PDB file of C-alpha atoms in Angstrom:
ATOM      1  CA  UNK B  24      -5.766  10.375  16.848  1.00 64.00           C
ATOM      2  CA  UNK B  25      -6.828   7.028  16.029  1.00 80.00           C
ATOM      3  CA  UNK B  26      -5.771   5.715  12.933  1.00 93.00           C
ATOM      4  CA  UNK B  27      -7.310   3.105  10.290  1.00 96.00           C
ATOM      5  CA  UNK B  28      -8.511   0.533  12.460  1.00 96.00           C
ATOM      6  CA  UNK B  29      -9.138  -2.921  10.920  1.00 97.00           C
ATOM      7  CA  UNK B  30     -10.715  -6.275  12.230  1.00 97.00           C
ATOM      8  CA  UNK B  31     -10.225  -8.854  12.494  1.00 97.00           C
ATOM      9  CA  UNK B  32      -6.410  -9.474  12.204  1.00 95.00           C
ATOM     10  CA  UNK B  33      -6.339 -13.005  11.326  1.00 97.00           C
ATOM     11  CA  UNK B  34      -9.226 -15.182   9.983  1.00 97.00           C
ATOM     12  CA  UNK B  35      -9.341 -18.880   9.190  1.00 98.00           C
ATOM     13  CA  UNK B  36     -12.296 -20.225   7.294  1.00 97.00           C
ATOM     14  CA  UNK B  37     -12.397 -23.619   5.362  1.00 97.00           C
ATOM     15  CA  UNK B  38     -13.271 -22.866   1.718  1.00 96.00           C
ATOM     16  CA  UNK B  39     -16.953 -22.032   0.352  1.00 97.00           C
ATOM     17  CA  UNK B  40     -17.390 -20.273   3.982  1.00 97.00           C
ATOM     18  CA  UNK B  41     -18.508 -17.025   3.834  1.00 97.00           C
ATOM     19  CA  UNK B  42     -15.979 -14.288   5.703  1.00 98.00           C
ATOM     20  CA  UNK B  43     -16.482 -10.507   6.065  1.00 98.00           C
ATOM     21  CA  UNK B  44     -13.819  -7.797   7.239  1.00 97.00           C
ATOM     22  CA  UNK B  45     -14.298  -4.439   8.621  1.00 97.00           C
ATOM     23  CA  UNK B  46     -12.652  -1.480   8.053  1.00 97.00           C
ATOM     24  CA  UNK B  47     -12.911   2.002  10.404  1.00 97.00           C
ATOM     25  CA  UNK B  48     -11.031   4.525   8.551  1.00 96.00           C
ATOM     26  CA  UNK B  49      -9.762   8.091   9.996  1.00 95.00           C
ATOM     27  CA  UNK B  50     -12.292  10.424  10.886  1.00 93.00           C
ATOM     28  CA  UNK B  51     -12.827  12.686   8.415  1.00 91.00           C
ATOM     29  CA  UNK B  52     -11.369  11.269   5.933  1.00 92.00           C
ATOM     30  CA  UNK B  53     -13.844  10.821   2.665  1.00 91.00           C
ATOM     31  CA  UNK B  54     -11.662   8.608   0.462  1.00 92.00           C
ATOM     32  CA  UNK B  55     -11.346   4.406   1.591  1.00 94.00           C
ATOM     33  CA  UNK B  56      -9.870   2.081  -0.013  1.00 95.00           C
ATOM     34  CA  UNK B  57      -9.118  -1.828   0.099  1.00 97.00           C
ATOM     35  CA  UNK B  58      -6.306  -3.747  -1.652  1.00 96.00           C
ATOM     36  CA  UNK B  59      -5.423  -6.852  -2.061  1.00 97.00           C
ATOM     37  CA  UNK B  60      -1.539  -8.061  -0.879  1.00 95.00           C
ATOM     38  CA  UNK B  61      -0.431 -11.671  -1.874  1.00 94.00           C
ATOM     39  CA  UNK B  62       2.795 -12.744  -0.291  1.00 89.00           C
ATOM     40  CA  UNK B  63       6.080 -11.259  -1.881  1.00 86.00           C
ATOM     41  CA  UNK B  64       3.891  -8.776  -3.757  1.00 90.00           C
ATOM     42  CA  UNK B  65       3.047  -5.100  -3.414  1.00 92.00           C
ATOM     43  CA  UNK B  66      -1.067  -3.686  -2.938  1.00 94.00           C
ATOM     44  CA  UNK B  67      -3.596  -4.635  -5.158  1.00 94.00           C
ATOM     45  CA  UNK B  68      -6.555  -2.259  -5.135  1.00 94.00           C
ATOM     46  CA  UNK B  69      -9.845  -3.925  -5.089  1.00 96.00           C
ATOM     47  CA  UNK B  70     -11.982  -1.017  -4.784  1.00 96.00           C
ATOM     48  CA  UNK B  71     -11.925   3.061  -3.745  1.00 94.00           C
ATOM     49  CA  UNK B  72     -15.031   4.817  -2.536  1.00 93.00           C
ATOM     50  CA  UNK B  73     -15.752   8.581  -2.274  1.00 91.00           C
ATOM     51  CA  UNK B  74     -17.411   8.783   0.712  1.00 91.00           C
ATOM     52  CA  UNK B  75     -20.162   6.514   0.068  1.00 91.00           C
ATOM     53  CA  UNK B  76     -20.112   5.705  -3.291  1.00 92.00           C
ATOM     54  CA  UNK B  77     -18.032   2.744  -5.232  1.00 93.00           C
ATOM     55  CA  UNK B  78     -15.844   5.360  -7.784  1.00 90.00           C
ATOM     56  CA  UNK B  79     -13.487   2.149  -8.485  1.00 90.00           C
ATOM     57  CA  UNK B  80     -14.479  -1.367  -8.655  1.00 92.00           C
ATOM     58  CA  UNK B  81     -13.405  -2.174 -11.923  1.00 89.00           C
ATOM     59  CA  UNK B  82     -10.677  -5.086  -9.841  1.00 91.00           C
ATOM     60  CA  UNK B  83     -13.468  -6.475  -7.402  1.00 94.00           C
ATOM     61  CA  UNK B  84     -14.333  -9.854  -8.915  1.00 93.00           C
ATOM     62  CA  UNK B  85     -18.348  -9.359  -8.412  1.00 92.00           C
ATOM     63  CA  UNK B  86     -19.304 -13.483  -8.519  1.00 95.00           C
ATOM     64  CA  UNK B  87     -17.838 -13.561  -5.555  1.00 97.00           C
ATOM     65  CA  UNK B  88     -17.057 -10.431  -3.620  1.00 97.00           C
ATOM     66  CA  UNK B  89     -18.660  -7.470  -2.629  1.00 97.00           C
ATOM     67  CA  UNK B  90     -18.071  -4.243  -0.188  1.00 97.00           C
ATOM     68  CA  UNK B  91     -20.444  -1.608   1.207  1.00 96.00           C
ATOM     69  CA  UNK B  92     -19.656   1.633   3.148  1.00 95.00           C
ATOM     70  CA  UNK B  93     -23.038   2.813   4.777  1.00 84.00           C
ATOM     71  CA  UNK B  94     -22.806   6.136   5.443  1.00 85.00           C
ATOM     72  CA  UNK B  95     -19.765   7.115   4.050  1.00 82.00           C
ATOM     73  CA  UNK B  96     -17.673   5.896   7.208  1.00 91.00           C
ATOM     74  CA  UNK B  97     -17.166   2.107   7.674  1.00 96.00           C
ATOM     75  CA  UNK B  98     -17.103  -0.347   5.261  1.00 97.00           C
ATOM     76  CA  UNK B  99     -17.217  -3.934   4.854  1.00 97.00           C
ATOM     77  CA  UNK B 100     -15.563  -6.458   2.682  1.00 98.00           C
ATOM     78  CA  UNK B 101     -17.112 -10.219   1.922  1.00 98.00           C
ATOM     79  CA  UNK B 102     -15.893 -12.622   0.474  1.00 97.00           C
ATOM     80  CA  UNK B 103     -18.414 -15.488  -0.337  1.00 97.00           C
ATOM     81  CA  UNK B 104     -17.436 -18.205  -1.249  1.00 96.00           C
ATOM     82  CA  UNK B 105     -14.542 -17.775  -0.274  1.00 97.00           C
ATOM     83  CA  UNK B 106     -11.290 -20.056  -2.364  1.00 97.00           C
ATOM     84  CA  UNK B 107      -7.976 -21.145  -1.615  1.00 97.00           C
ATOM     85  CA  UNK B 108      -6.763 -18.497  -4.077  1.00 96.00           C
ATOM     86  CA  UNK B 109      -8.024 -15.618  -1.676  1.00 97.00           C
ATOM     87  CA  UNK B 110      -5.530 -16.554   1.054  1.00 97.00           C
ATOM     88  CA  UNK B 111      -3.688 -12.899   1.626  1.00 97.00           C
ATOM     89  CA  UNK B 112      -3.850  -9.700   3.766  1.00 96.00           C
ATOM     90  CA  UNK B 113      -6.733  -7.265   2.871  1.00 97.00           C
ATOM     91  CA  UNK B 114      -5.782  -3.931   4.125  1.00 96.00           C
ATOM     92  CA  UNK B 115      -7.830  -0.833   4.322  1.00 97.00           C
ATOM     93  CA  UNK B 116      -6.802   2.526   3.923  1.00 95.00           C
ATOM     94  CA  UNK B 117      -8.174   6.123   3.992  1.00 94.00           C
ATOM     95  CA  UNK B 118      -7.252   9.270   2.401  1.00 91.00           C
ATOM     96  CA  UNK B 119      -8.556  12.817   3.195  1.00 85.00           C
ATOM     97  CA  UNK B 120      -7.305  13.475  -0.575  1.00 74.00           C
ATOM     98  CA  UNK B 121      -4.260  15.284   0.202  1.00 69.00           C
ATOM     99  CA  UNK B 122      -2.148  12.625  -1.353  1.00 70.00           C
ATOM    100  CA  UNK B 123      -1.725  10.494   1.166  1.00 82.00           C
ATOM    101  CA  UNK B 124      -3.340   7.294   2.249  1.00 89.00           C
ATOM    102  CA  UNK B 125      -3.425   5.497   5.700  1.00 92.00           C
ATOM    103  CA  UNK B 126      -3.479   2.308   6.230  1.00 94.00           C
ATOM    104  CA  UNK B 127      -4.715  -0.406   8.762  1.00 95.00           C
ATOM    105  CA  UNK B 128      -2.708  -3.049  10.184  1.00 93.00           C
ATOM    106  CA  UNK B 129      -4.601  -5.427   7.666  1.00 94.00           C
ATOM    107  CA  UNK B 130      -6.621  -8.977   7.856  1.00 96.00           C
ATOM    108  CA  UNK B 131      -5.057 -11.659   7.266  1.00 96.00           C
ATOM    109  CA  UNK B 132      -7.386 -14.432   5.286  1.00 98.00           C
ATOM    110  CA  UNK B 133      -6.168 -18.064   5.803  1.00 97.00           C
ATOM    111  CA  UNK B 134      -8.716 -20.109   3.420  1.00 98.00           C
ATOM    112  CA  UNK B 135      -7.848 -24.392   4.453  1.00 97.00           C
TER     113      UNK B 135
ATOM    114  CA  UNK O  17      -2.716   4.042 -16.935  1.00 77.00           C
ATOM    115  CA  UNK O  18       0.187   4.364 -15.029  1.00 82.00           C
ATOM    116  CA  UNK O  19       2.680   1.334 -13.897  1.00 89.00           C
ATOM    117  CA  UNK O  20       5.267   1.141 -11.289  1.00 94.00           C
ATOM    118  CA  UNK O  21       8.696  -0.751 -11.688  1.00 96.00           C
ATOM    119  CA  UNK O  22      10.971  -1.682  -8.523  1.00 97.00           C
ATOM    120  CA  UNK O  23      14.134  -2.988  -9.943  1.00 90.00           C
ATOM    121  CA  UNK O  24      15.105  -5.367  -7.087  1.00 94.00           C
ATOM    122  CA  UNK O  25      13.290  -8.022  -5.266  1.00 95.00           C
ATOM    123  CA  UNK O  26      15.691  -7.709  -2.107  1.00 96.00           C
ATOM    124  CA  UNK O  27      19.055  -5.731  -1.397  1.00 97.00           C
ATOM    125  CA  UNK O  28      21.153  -6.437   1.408  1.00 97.00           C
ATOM    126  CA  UNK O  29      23.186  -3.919   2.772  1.00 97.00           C
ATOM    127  CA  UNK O  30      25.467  -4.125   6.087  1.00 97.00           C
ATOM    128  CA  UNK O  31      24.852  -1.738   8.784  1.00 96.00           C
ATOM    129  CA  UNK O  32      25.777   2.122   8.894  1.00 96.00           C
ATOM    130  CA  UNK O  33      26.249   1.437   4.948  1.00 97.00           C
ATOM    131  CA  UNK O  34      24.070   3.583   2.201  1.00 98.00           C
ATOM    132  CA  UNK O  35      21.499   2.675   0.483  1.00 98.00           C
ATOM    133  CA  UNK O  36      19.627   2.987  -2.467  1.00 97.00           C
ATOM    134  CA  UNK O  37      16.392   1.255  -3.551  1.00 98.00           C
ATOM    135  CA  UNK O  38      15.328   1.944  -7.297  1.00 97.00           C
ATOM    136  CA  UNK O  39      11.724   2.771  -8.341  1.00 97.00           C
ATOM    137  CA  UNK O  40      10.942   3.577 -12.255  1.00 97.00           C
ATOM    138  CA  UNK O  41       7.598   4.445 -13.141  1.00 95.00           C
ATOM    139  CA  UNK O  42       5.352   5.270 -16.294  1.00 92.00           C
ATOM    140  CA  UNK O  43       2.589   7.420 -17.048  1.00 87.00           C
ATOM    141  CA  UNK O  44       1.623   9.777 -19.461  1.00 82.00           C
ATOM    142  CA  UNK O  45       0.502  12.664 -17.587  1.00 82.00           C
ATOM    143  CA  UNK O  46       2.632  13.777 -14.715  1.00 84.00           C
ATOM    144  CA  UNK O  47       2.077  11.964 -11.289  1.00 87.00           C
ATOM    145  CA  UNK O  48       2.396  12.425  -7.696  1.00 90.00           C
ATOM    146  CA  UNK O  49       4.869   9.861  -6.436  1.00 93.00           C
ATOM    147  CA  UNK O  50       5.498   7.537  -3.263  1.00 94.00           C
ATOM    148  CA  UNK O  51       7.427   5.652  -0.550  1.00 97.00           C
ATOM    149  CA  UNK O  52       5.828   3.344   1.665  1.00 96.00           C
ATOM    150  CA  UNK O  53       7.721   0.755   4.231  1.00 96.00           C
ATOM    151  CA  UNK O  54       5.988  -2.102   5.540  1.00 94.00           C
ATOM    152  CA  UNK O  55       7.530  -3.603   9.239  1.00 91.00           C
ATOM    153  CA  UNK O  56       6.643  -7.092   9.613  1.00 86.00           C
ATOM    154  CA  UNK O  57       2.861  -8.174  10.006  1.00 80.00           C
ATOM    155  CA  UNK O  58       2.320  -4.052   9.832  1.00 84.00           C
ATOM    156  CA  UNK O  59       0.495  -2.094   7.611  1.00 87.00           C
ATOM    157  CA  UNK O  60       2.307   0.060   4.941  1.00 92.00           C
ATOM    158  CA  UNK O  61       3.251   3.550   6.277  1.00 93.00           C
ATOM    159  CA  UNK O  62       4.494   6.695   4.879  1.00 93.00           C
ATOM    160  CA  UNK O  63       8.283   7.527   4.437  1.00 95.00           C
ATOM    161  CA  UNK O  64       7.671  10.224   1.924  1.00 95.00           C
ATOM    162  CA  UNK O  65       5.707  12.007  -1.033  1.00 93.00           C
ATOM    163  CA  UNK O  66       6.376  13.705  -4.151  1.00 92.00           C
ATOM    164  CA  UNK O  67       3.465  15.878  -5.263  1.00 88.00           C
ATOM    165  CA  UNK O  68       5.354  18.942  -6.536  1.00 87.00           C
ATOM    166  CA  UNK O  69       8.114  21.846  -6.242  1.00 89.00           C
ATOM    167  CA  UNK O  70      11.602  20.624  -5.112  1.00 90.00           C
ATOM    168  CA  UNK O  71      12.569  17.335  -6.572  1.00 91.00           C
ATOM    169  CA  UNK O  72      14.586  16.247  -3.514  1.00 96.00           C
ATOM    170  CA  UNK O  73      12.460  15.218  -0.885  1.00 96.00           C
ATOM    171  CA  UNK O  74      13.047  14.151   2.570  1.00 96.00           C
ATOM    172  CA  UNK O  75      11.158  11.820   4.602  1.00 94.00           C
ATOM    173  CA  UNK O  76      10.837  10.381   8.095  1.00 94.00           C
ATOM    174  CA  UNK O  77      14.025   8.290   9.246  1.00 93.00           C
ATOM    175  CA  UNK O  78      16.202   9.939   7.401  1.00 96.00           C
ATOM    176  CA  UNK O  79      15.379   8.899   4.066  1.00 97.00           C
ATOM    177  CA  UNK O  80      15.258  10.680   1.059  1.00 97.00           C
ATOM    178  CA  UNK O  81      14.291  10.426  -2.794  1.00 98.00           C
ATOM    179  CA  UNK O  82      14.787  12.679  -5.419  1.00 96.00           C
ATOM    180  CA  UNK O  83      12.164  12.774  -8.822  1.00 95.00           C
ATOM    181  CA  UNK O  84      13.672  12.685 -11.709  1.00 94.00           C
ATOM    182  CA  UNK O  85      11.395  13.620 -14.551  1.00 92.00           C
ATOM    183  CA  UNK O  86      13.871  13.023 -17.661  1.00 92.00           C
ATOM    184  CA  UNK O  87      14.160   9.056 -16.453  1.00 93.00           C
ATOM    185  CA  UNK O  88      10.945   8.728 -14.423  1.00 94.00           C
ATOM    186  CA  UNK O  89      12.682   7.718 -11.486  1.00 96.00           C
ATOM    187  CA  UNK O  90      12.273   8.271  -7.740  1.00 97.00           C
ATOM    188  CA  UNK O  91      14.554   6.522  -6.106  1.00 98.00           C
ATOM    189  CA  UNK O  92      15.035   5.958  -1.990  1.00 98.00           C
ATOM    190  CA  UNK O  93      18.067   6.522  -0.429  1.00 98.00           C
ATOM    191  CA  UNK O  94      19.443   6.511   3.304  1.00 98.00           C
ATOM    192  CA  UNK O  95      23.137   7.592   4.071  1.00 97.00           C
ATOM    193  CA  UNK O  96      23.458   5.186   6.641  1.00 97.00           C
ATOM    194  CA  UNK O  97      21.275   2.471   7.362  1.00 97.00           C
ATOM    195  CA  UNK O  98      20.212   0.551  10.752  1.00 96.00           C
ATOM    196  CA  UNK O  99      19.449  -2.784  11.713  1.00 95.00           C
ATOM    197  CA  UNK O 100      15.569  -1.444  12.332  1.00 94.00           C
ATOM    198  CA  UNK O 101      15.281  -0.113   8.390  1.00 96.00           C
ATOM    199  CA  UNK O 102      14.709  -4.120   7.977  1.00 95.00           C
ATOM    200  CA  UNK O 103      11.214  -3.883   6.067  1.00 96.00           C
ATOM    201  CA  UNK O 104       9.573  -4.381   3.004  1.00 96.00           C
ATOM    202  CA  UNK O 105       9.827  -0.911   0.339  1.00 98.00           C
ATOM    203  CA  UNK O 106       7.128   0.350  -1.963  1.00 97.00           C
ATOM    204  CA  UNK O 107       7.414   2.643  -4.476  1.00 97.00           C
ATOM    205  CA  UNK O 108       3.839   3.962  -5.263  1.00 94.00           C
ATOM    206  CA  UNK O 109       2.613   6.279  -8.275  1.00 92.00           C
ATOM    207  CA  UNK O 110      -0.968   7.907  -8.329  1.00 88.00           C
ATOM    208  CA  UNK O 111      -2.395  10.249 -11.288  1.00 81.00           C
ATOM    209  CA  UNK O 112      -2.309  13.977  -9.919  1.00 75.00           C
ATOM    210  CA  UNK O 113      -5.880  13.811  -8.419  1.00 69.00           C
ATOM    211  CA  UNK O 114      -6.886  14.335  -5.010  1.00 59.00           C
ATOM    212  CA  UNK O 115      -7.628  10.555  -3.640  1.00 58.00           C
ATOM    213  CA  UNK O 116      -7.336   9.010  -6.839  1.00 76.00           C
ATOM    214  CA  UNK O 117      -6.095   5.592  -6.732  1.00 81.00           C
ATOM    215  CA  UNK O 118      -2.750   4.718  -5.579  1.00 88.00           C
ATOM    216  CA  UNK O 119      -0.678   1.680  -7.648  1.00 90.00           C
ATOM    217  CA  UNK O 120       2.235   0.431  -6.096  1.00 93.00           C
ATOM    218  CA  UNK O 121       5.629  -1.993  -6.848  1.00 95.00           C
ATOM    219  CA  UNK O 122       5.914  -5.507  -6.161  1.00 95.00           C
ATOM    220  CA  UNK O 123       8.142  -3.963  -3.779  1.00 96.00           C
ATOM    221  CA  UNK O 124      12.185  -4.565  -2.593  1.00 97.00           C
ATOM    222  CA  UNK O 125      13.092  -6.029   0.773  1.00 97.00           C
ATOM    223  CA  UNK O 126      15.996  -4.643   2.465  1.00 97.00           C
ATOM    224  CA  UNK O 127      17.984  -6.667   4.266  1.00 95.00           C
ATOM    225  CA  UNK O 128      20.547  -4.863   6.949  1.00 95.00           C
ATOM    226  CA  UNK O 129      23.634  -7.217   7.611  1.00 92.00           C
ATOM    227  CA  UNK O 130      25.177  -7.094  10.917  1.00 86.00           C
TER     228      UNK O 130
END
């Protein structure tokens, strides 16, 4: 089985560029999530949907990020503009709400 | 609101030594409880879960944790560590609802010595 597939791996951008990441989580699997991880430092979450709906957002700073998950399946995270300050991973994960979440190999955002 | 406490940044430890990594937590209403290890440039992955029953639980290679309700503790131990258990450890705490969100430690790298 396929797990939480996430691309791309590694993004550069120069800041004020617009960048997007995509998430595919498990199949079946209802609950996504993405956190934030800055270097040295454990998962942030940024946002959790139930299927398709935002249930969590309350960490997302809205001026300048925003995610969508059409269809309750994939989902995307943008970032635009994007600052020096958002340089990190961004991983996905999924949860069929057992308890457990699954998590993506991560993107990692390089903003020059 | 529930917070998660990993008492050190890094412990070394030489090979086929134990190990212990220490995780407080706080909440006030009772939580299901986590491990995670992160292998370089990986994604985190499951070592183990606390959600109820026995308070010793045992994971995938060969660690273990045991809850302790009394000092909300759940710390990770190995008997005998190897030069691949070099990662990054998170302890992780999330209310007792199904796919609720999942807060995790800063997190304690563990260093195996040759």
């Amino acid at each position: 089985e396929a797990g939480v597939v996430q691309s791309p791996r590694y993004k550069i951008i120069e800041k004020k560029q617009p960048v997007a990441f995509w998430c595919n989580p498990i199949s079946g699997h209802n609950t996504l999530y993405w956190y934030l991880q800055n270097l040295g430092q454990g998962p942030e979450l940024l946002i959790r949907y139930e299927n398709e709906e935002a249930v969590d957002d309350s960490q997302l700073p809205k001026d300048r990020f925003s995610a969508e998950r059409l269809k309750g399946v994939d989902s995307t995270l943008k970032i635009q503009p994007a600052e020096l300050g958002d340089s990190a991973v961004y991983l996905c994960a999924s949860s069929e709400g057992n308890g457990e979440a699954f998590f993506g190999q991560g993107t990692r955002l390089t903003v020059v | 609101a529930q917070s998660v406490t990993q008492l050190d940044s890094q412990v070394p430890v030489f090979e086929e030594a134990p190990v212990e990594l220490r995780c407080n937590y706080s909440s006030s209403v009772s939580v299901y409880l986590f491990w995670y290890v992160q292998y370089p440039n990986q994604g985190l992955q499951l070592l183990l879960k606390y959600l109820s029953g026995s308070t010793l639980v045992k994971g995938i290679n060969g660690f273990e944790a045991e809850f302790n309700k009394s000092q909300t503790s759940f710390h990770l131990r190995k008997p005998s560590v190897h030069i691949s258990d070099t990662a990054e450890y998170f302890c992780a705490v999330s209310p007792p609802v199904m796919g609720d969100k999942i807060i995790f430690g800063k997190g304690t790298r563990l260093h195996i010595l040759p």
